[in-house]
Structure formats: structure tokens, C-alpha cells
XYZ file of N, CA and C in Angstrom:
609
model
N 0.565 -1.050 0.087
C 0.011 0.095 -0.038
C 0.857 1.356 0.151
N 0.347 2.351 -0.444
C 0.890 3.504 -0.090
C 0.620 4.378 0.796
N 0.110 4.047 1.778
C -0.440 4.930 2.774
C 0.977 5.724 3.812
N 0.622 6.941 4.140
C 1.622 7.446 5.009
C 1.721 6.633 6.255
N 2.865 6.053 6.524
C 3.066 5.374 8.072
C 2.703 6.096 9.120
N 2.372 7.546 8.953
C 1.913 8.157 10.217
C 0.700 7.916 10.488
N -0.276 7.459 9.427
C -1.737 7.435 9.626
C -1.834 5.878 10.592
N -0.984 4.972 10.659
C -1.197 3.885 11.182
C -1.089 3.982 12.643
N -2.239 3.076 13.109
C -2.766 3.038 14.508
C -1.552 2.323 15.132
N -1.327 2.412 16.509
C -0.219 1.479 17.236
C -1.281 0.469 18.170
N -1.240 -0.555 17.081
C -1.938 -1.821 17.605
C -1.480 -3.145 17.184
N -0.910 -4.008 18.174
C -0.082 -5.200 17.852
C -1.093 -6.070 17.053
N -0.280 -6.556 16.194
C -0.822 -7.974 15.316
C -1.976 -7.450 14.544
N -1.966 -6.232 14.007
C -2.943 -5.318 13.178
C -2.122 -4.449 12.340
N -2.683 -3.876 11.053
C -2.077 -2.819 10.335
C -3.477 -2.127 10.132
N -3.731 -1.150 10.791
C -5.022 -0.105 10.325
C -4.178 1.403 10.302
N -4.804 1.769 9.635
C -4.668 3.189 9.203
C -6.239 4.092 9.290
N -5.939 5.178 9.953
C -6.964 6.182 10.065
C -6.735 7.356 9.520
N -7.731 7.840 8.401
C -7.269 9.156 7.596
C -8.522 10.075 8.106
N -8.468 10.913 8.790
C -9.609 11.726 8.980
C -9.368 12.636 8.138
N -10.683 13.277 7.844
C -10.863 14.323 6.596
C -10.510 13.879 5.334
N -10.530 12.670 5.100
C -9.984 12.121 3.945
C -11.010 12.775 2.705
N -12.319 12.990 2.785
C -13.137 13.847 1.966
C -13.319 15.074 2.369
N -13.422 16.050 1.626
C -13.737 17.632 2.080
C -15.440 17.353 2.590
N -15.567 18.296 3.747
C -16.961 18.269 4.084
C -18.276 18.441 3.076
N -17.804 19.365 2.405
C -18.896 19.572 1.366
C -19.194 18.362 0.573
N -18.084 17.931 -0.064
C -18.198 16.581 -0.782
C -18.807 15.654 -0.264
N -18.110 15.324 1.224
C -19.125 14.345 1.877
C -20.360 14.391 2.205
N -20.618 15.705 2.590
C -22.148 15.937 2.500
C -23.087 15.640 1.214
N -22.399 15.885 0.191
C -22.955 15.436 -1.209
C -23.244 14.029 -1.475
N -22.116 13.440 -0.939
C -22.011 11.805 -1.241
C -22.778 11.390 -0.382
N -23.140 11.829 0.733
C -24.047 11.344 2.010
C -25.470 11.404 1.983
N -25.821 12.475 0.854
C -27.270 12.783 0.713
C -27.483 11.858 -0.481
N -26.853 11.742 -1.564
C -27.191 11.529 -2.802
C -27.077 9.795 -2.582
N -26.393 9.162 -1.669
C -26.417 7.749 -1.786
C -27.251 7.116 -0.712
N -27.679 7.775 0.439
C -28.923 7.568 1.045
C -30.368 7.733 0.323
N -30.584 8.783 -0.511
C -31.395 8.768 -1.570
C -31.856 8.005 -2.469
N -30.665 7.575 -3.331
C -30.428 6.890 -4.538
C -30.229 5.138 -4.458
N -29.748 4.990 -3.173
C -29.637 3.236 -2.916
C -30.840 2.690 -2.789
N -30.942 1.454 -3.289
C -32.246 0.269 -3.096
C -31.919 -0.359 -2.013
N -32.016 0.327 -0.596
C -32.020 -0.318 0.579
C -32.549 -1.600 0.862
N -32.008 -2.624 1.480
C -32.768 -3.823 1.946
C -32.415 -3.948 3.452
N -33.228 -4.820 4.127
C -32.794 -5.334 5.651
C -33.032 -6.506 5.611
N -32.020 -7.349 5.486
C -32.066 -8.867 5.511
C -32.233 -9.394 6.566
N -32.497 -10.397 6.476
C -32.859 -11.491 7.795
C -31.755 -12.479 8.141
N -31.480 -12.780 9.309
C -30.308 -13.764 9.519
C -30.931 -14.717 10.469
N -30.586 -16.106 10.503
C -30.644 -17.005 11.315
C -29.809 -16.951 12.707
N -30.345 -17.103 13.906
C -29.462 -17.382 15.035
C -30.223 -17.990 15.979
N -29.669 -19.079 16.400
C -30.153 -19.583 17.364
C -31.795 -20.461 17.131
N -31.799 -20.700 15.812
C -33.108 -21.325 15.309
C -34.419 -20.363 15.051
N -33.628 -18.999 15.316
C -34.998 -17.808 15.084
C -34.282 -16.821 13.989
N -35.375 -16.226 13.212
C -34.859 -15.235 12.261
C -35.053 -13.824 12.752
N -34.208 -13.036 12.563
C -34.016 -11.430 12.889
C -33.587 -10.514 11.854
N -34.097 -9.592 11.739
C -33.887 -8.619 10.657
C -32.629 -7.890 11.138
N -31.543 -7.644 10.491
C -30.506 -6.977 10.756
C -30.711 -5.406 11.219
N -29.707 -5.057 12.235
C -30.248 -3.545 12.658
C -29.612 -2.802 11.818
N -29.924 -2.675 10.730
C -29.368 -1.426 9.720
C -29.754 -1.770 8.631
N -29.496 -0.706 7.341
C -30.144 -1.181 6.094
C -28.568 -1.420 5.182
N -29.177 -2.600 4.252
C -27.519 -2.585 3.509
C -27.667 -2.642 1.979
N -26.651 -2.829 1.567
C -26.640 -2.729 -0.134
C -25.315 -3.081 -0.622
N -25.214 -4.088 -1.753
C -23.974 -4.760 -2.138
C -23.746 -4.408 -3.331
N -22.817 -3.743 -3.773
C -22.687 -3.226 -5.475
C -21.138 -3.914 -5.708
N -21.052 -4.475 -7.160
C -19.795 -4.922 -7.350
C -19.645 -5.187 -8.671
N -18.518 -5.567 -9.209
C -18.358 -6.389 -10.417
C -19.251 -7.459 -10.658
N -19.551 -7.896 -11.763
C -20.614 -9.177 -11.857
C -20.075 -10.144 -11.621
N -18.979 -10.475 -11.277
C -18.263 -11.857 -10.590
C -18.193 -11.785 -8.991
N -18.595 -10.468 -8.259
C -18.112 -10.297 -6.862
C -19.345 -10.565 -6.113
N -19.714 -11.954 -6.069
C -20.844 -12.429 -5.090
C -20.203 -12.349 -4.067
N -20.890 -12.174 -2.829
C -20.424 -12.029 -1.596
C -21.443 -12.531 -0.451
N -20.765 -13.662 0.323
C -21.525 -14.541 1.245
C -21.030 -14.066 2.741
N -21.914 -13.566 3.529
C -21.457 -13.120 4.850
C -22.863 -13.368 5.800
N -22.621 -13.756 7.141
C -23.870 -13.998 7.917
C -25.027 -15.189 7.348
N -24.323 -16.248 6.543
C -25.279 -16.938 5.941
C -25.989 -16.692 4.573
N -25.862 -15.446 4.303
C -26.623 -14.726 3.121
C -25.696 -14.547 1.906
N -26.199 -14.893 0.741
C -25.539 -14.587 -0.242
C -25.966 -13.437 -1.069
N -25.182 -12.461 -1.313
C -25.418 -11.094 -2.004
C -24.900 -11.133 -3.473
N -25.629 -11.120 -4.289
C -25.475 -10.702 -5.809
C -25.201 -9.116 -5.896
N -24.342 -9.042 -6.573
C -23.848 -7.476 -6.606
C -24.868 -6.544 -7.815
N -25.329 -5.596 -7.107
C -25.923 -4.300 -7.958
C -24.773 -3.624 -8.762
N -25.196 -2.862 -9.999
C -24.090 -2.540 -11.012
C -23.704 -1.216 -10.221
N -22.378 -1.007 -10.590
C -21.719 0.251 -10.040
C -22.479 1.568 -10.395
N -22.760 2.331 -9.693
C -23.422 3.583 -10.354
C -22.034 4.697 -10.495
N -22.408 5.744 -11.200
C -21.260 6.745 -11.456
C -20.815 7.234 -10.238
N -21.487 7.523 -9.275
C -20.772 8.234 -8.072
C -20.100 7.092 -7.066
N -20.651 5.746 -7.174
C -19.630 4.815 -6.488
C -18.352 4.473 -7.337
N -18.532 4.652 -8.761
C -17.249 4.111 -9.481
C -16.411 5.215 -8.978
N -16.912 6.429 -9.081
C -15.872 7.671 -8.947
C -15.165 7.573 -7.173
N -15.907 7.201 -6.239
C -15.481 7.091 -4.732
C -14.370 5.832 -5.044
N -14.757 4.560 -5.751
C -13.908 3.660 -5.808
C -12.413 3.831 -6.208
N -12.607 4.831 -7.445
C -11.274 5.052 -8.006
C -10.402 5.921 -6.952
N -10.976 6.989 -6.326
C -10.359 7.858 -5.627
C -9.673 6.665 -4.392
N -10.291 5.884 -3.849
C -9.834 5.045 -2.738
C -8.560 4.017 -3.308
N -8.994 3.620 -4.402
C -8.079 2.888 -5.168
C -6.622 3.586 -5.465
N -6.888 4.962 -5.671
C -5.726 5.865 -5.874
C -4.896 6.221 -4.249
N -5.674 6.199 -3.229
C -5.255 6.566 -2.130
C -4.347 5.206 -1.367
N -4.830 3.930 -1.595
C -4.153 3.005 -1.065
C -3.440 2.225 -2.008
N -3.654 2.371 -3.574
C -2.639 1.760 -4.458
C -3.187 0.125 -4.396
N -4.414 -0.083 -4.156
C -4.789 -1.503 -4.426
C -6.281 -1.492 -5.260
N -6.640 -2.485 -5.683
C -8.044 -2.571 -6.541
C -9.002 -3.142 -5.743
N -10.195 -2.810 -5.947
C -11.470 -3.183 -5.158
C -12.697 -3.555 -6.338
N -13.250 -4.642 -6.134
C -14.382 -5.047 -6.956
C -15.911 -4.879 -6.410
N -15.863 -4.645 -4.988
C -17.165 -4.630 -4.503
C -17.131 -3.847 -3.254
N -18.494 -3.000 -2.997
C -18.430 -2.237 -2.009
C -19.814 -2.673 -1.211
N -19.768 -2.916 0.186
C -20.882 -2.963 1.076
C -21.111 -1.700 1.678
N -22.538 -1.443 1.690
C -22.846 -0.002 1.997
C -23.859 -0.422 3.286
N -23.619 0.048 4.451
C -24.435 -0.077 5.635
C -24.931 1.244 6.122
N -26.291 1.475 6.201
C -26.938 2.585 6.750
C -27.641 2.415 8.255
N -26.669 3.104 9.063
C -27.300 3.292 10.421
C -28.070 4.376 10.701
N -29.265 4.334 10.698
C -30.516 5.413 10.532
C -30.072 6.163 11.860
N -29.940 5.466 12.946
C -29.515 6.214 14.223
C -28.815 5.623 15.165
N -28.718 5.840 16.450
C -27.759 5.196 17.258
C -28.288 3.766 17.698
N -29.521 3.679 17.377
C -30.169 2.035 17.629
C -29.550 1.159 16.720
N -29.254 1.663 15.573
C -28.930 0.539 14.387
C -27.283 0.231 14.726
N -26.787 -1.024 14.580
C -25.548 -1.256 15.041
C -24.943 -2.486 14.434
N -23.650 -2.746 14.721
C -23.000 -4.110 13.897
C -22.385 -4.986 15.065
N -22.686 -5.917 15.247
C -22.101 -6.932 16.127
C -20.726 -6.944 16.307
N -20.138 -7.654 16.989
C -18.495 -8.309 16.994
C -18.667 -9.007 15.958
N -17.570 -9.103 15.053
C -17.246 -9.571 13.875
C -15.703 -9.596 13.313
N -15.280 -10.383 12.649
C -14.252 -10.169 11.889
C -14.568 -10.365 10.411
N -13.903 -9.387 9.662
C -14.247 -9.506 8.136
C -13.128 -10.663 7.307
N -13.591 -11.913 7.810
C -12.531 -13.011 7.281
C -13.501 -13.945 6.681
N -14.204 -13.669 5.865
C -14.580 -14.841 4.941
C -13.650 -15.020 3.642
N -13.857 -16.152 3.120
C -12.791 -16.826 2.391
C -12.871 -16.231 1.174
N -13.727 -15.494 0.669
C -13.755 -14.745 -0.485
C -12.843 -13.448 -0.353
N -12.351 -13.220 0.723
C -11.865 -12.045 1.050
C -10.029 -12.186 1.049
N -9.720 -13.350 0.958
C -8.417 -13.994 0.863
C -7.512 -14.217 2.043
N -6.496 -14.439 1.967
C -5.843 -14.956 3.340
C -5.596 -13.604 4.103
N -5.217 -12.668 3.751
C -5.210 -11.488 4.596
C -6.161 -10.195 3.975
N -7.226 -10.147 4.301
C -8.257 -9.480 3.797
C -7.869 -7.756 4.090
N -8.189 -7.014 2.821
C -7.843 -5.809 2.771
C -9.456 -4.969 2.592
N -9.819 -4.351 3.840
C -11.250 -3.638 3.862
C -10.778 -2.147 4.166
N -11.354 -1.257 3.153
C -11.178 0.196 3.549
C -12.895 0.702 3.524
N -12.790 1.133 4.650
C -14.028 1.581 5.049
C -14.178 3.354 5.220
N -15.037 3.820 4.263
C -15.487 5.206 4.472
C -16.547 5.580 5.120
N -16.646 6.631 6.041
C -17.698 6.990 7.032
C -18.242 8.227 6.383
N -19.278 8.307 6.328
C -20.170 9.750 6.125
C -21.225 9.794 7.110
N -21.428 11.076 7.391
C -22.584 11.093 8.322
C -22.028 11.145 9.925
N -23.110 10.935 10.721
C -22.920 10.863 12.261
C -21.643 10.096 12.548
N -20.742 10.635 13.523
C -19.817 9.867 13.946
C -20.187 9.068 15.034
N -19.487 7.795 14.930
C -19.980 6.496 15.729
C -18.884 5.934 16.000
N -18.832 5.332 17.447
C -17.429 4.534 18.033
C -17.423 3.284 17.325
N -15.885 3.155 17.056
C -15.748 1.945 16.428
C -14.770 1.109 17.539
N -15.342 -0.190 17.854
C -14.708 -0.772 19.153
C -13.772 -2.052 18.583
N -12.353 -2.248 19.195
C -11.830 -3.379 18.503
C -11.451 -4.308 19.951
N -11.648 -5.437 19.889
C -11.196 -6.544 20.762
C -10.225 -7.538 20.401
N -9.520 -8.230 20.947
C -9.024 -9.257 20.492
C -9.831 -10.790 20.485
N -9.383 -11.154 19.155
C -10.262 -12.586 19.048
C -10.109 -13.449 20.277
N -11.269 -13.956 20.996
C -11.522 -14.768 22.139
C -11.615 -13.824 23.190
N -11.234 -12.633 23.487
C -11.300 -11.576 24.367
C -12.885 -10.960 24.465
N -13.434 -10.737 25.639
C -14.556 -9.910 25.691
C -14.234 -8.512 26.049
N -13.004 -8.159 26.282
C -12.686 -6.749 26.671
C -12.472 -5.729 25.364
N -12.802 -4.749 25.574
C -12.584 -3.515 24.351
C -11.170 -3.235 24.402
N -10.212 -3.371 23.560
C -8.896 -2.923 23.806
C -8.609 -1.673 23.157
N -9.664 -1.047 22.278
C -9.129 0.064 21.537
C -10.506 0.578 20.962
N -10.723 1.655 21.035
C -11.977 2.376 20.514
C -11.585 3.661 19.927
N -12.048 4.030 18.673
C -11.669 5.430 17.863
C -13.324 5.836 17.434
N -13.377 7.343 17.302
C -14.409 7.771 16.624
C -14.228 7.812 14.927
N -15.061 7.354 14.373
C -15.346 7.404 12.767
C -15.877 8.589 12.346
N -15.222 9.560 11.912
C -15.964 10.653 11.550
C -16.337 10.780 10.146
N -16.916 12.077 10.093
C -17.467 12.005 8.598
C -16.157 12.510 7.517
N -16.656 11.862 6.548
C -15.510 12.135 5.512
C -14.383 11.439 5.964
N -13.914 10.346 7.158
C -12.864 9.682 7.304
C -12.780 8.471 6.476
N -11.746 7.789 6.730
C -11.224 6.570 5.850
C -10.427 5.728 6.969
N -10.907 4.584 7.202
C -10.248 3.412 7.802
C -9.963 2.452 7.099
N -8.619 2.167 7.289
C -7.893 0.923 6.306
C -7.406 -0.155 6.981
N -8.177 -1.586 6.949
C -7.609 -2.773 7.686
C -6.974 -3.413 6.743
N -5.695 -3.935 7.091
C -5.152 -4.743 6.200
C -4.169 -5.713 7.013
N -3.504 -6.582 6.420
C -2.611 -7.491 6.778
C -3.128 -8.412 7.652
N -2.736 -8.785 8.741
C -3.306 -10.125 9.685
C -4.398 -9.561 10.737
N -4.884 -8.216 10.424
C -6.048 -7.795 11.492
C -6.963 -8.594 11.765
N -7.774 -8.731 10.703
C -8.776 -9.868 10.806
C -8.678 -11.260 11.518
N -7.253 -11.672 11.320
C -7.090 -12.836 12.089
C -6.896 -12.843 13.397
N -6.587 -11.630 14.271
C -6.327 -11.356 15.377
C -7.551 -10.554 16.176
N -8.141 -9.643 15.710
C -9.012 -8.614 16.007
C -10.387 -8.802 15.400
N -11.410 -8.359 16.388
C -13.018 -8.309 16.004
C -13.163 -6.753 16.056
N -13.997 -6.279 15.594
C -14.795 -4.925 15.733
C -16.137 -4.747 15.672
N -16.670 -3.599 16.242
C -18.025 -3.664 16.227
C -18.647 -2.144 16.391
N -19.710 -1.907 15.937
C -20.326 -0.378 16.200
C -21.486 -0.772 17.194
N -21.393 -0.137 18.365
C -22.319 -0.401 19.406
C -23.615 0.315 19.265
N -24.612 0.270 19.872
C -25.917 1.010 20.090
C -25.490 2.107 21.082
N -26.202 3.310 20.651
C -25.885 4.187 21.680
C -27.139 5.232 21.670
N -27.387 6.060 22.750
C -28.260 6.646 22.877
C -28.022 7.974 22.318
N -26.694 8.292 22.257
C -26.025 9.718 22.009
C -26.173 10.309 20.603
N -26.571 9.265 19.755
C -26.468 9.629 18.197
C -27.714 9.645 18.040
N -28.609 10.500 17.167
C -29.715 10.632 16.300
C -29.844 10.641 14.708
N -28.514 11.079 14.433
C -28.569 11.425 12.859
C -28.161 9.992 12.387
N -28.300 10.046 11.081
C -27.744 8.558 10.269
C -26.287 8.898 10.050
N -25.703 7.407 10.008
C -24.147 7.255 9.555
C -24.339 6.479 8.222
N -23.723 6.501 7.298
C -23.402 5.884 6.211
C -22.074 5.397 6.251
N -21.640 4.222 5.980
C -20.388 3.484 5.959
C -20.316 2.380 4.510
N -19.121 2.887 3.903
C -18.831 2.030 2.500
C -17.672 1.404 2.881
N -17.749 0.038 2.756
C -16.574 -0.739 2.931
C -16.170 -1.400 1.757
N -15.060 -1.162 1.001
C -14.808 -1.529 -0.271
C -13.734 -2.909 0.051
N -14.048 -3.796 -0.780
C -13.344 -5.009 -0.842
C -13.006 -5.631 -2.056
N -12.082 -6.727 -1.844
C -11.733 -7.543 -3.256
C -12.093 -8.749 -3.075
N -13.088 -9.219 -3.801
C -13.803 -10.575 -3.575
C -13.166 -11.566 -4.730
N -12.527 -12.616 -4.187
C -12.039 -13.899 -5.093
C -13.263 -14.471 -5.380
N -13.622 -14.819 -6.737
C -14.875 -15.432 -7.085
C -14.452 -17.057 -7.004
N -13.670 -17.280 -6.703
C -12.971 -19.022 -6.412
C -12.219 -18.828 -5.304
N -12.680 -18.912 -4.004
C -11.507 -18.860 -2.960
C -10.895 -20.186 -2.788
N -9.774 -20.063 -2.560
C -8.930 -21.329 -2.385
C -8.572 -22.088 -3.319
N -8.764 -21.509 -4.590
C -7.787 -21.827 -5.924
C -7.005 -20.635 -6.261
N -5.687 -20.848 -6.158
C -4.565 -19.732 -6.595
C -3.908 -20.333 -7.915
């Protein structure tokens, strides 16, 4: 990658970079408004302990035709790239020096929408997944804990227009979450760019 080493967070067994203000405020405002309005949002259901629950956020998956993505037991067929998402993807690829063929959009409508503890370690993401997360809208706290631990080891606020890059062995050793909070009433939109291998395990 071509990121400035000064953006790297001091976290053992991880390669995380945080770039606040990656997008200019007016630009980030425009992206947030257009994507919220124009995205065909869905609220999938997942099975947990024999019961079905709606995920506590709205989602959409865009990508190249071969970038089918399975997570939480759901197979997501990609929507075609829009001009705006194509533009944002190119900007991010230029920033990190790596290609991406899919992006997951998560809309947290307010502080009661959340993302539980997980690692982005699906087989389709390769041996050392690279996930680049663009945050738009309300600032939300991003928590990290060691795999196998219940204690939060590190937290940071993901602000409007910021970029978080997770690379290397991060997903092998760490889990992350966006917890519920009563302090936030405004929406947050998160775009996580990924490189999907359509035939994982074949090299």
C-alpha cells in the first residue's frame, strides 16, 4: 500500500490506518445525501439460534458481476456500480494503491442501528483481507477487541469523511463492532470496499 506510515494506529498484530478528513466536508455531505436517497436499501434477515432476525441497519452490495459475497449465511448478488460509487472507488484505489471489485453499504439510521462483534474473514476476501471503510454522516464509535476476548482494547470515533484501512493480519487477531448508543440520532453511512475472489481457495 502507499499510505503514509504516520496514519497507522499503534495496535499489535494489526495493520490499521485512520485518515480523518479524507473527503472534504462539502463533498462528503453531497455523497451522503445522494447515496441515502438513491440506494435501493434492503434489511436482510439472519438466522440465530433457530430464530430469524432482521439486521439492525439497512444494507446494499455493489460490485463487478463476479463479486458475489456471502456473509452471515446470506449470499449477496452485486448491484451494478453507479457513476458516484465508481468515482469514489477510483479515489480510494488511488489512495491505497490496491484494486477493489465490491463495496458494502451499511446505513445506520440512528444510534439504535448497530453492528455486532465480528471479523471480516470470509474466504472470498483472501488470506489477509484488505477492507477500506469510508464513513459519512454521524460520528460513531468503532470498538476493537482481541479474538477470544470480551474486553474492548481500543476505540476510535469514525468521523464524517474519514477513511479506515484494515489490512495485513488484522482480521486474524481482532474483532470490531459499532455498538448501540443513545447519544446519536443522526444517520451514518459506511462504505466498505473489498476485493472478492470469485473462486476462494484456488490460486
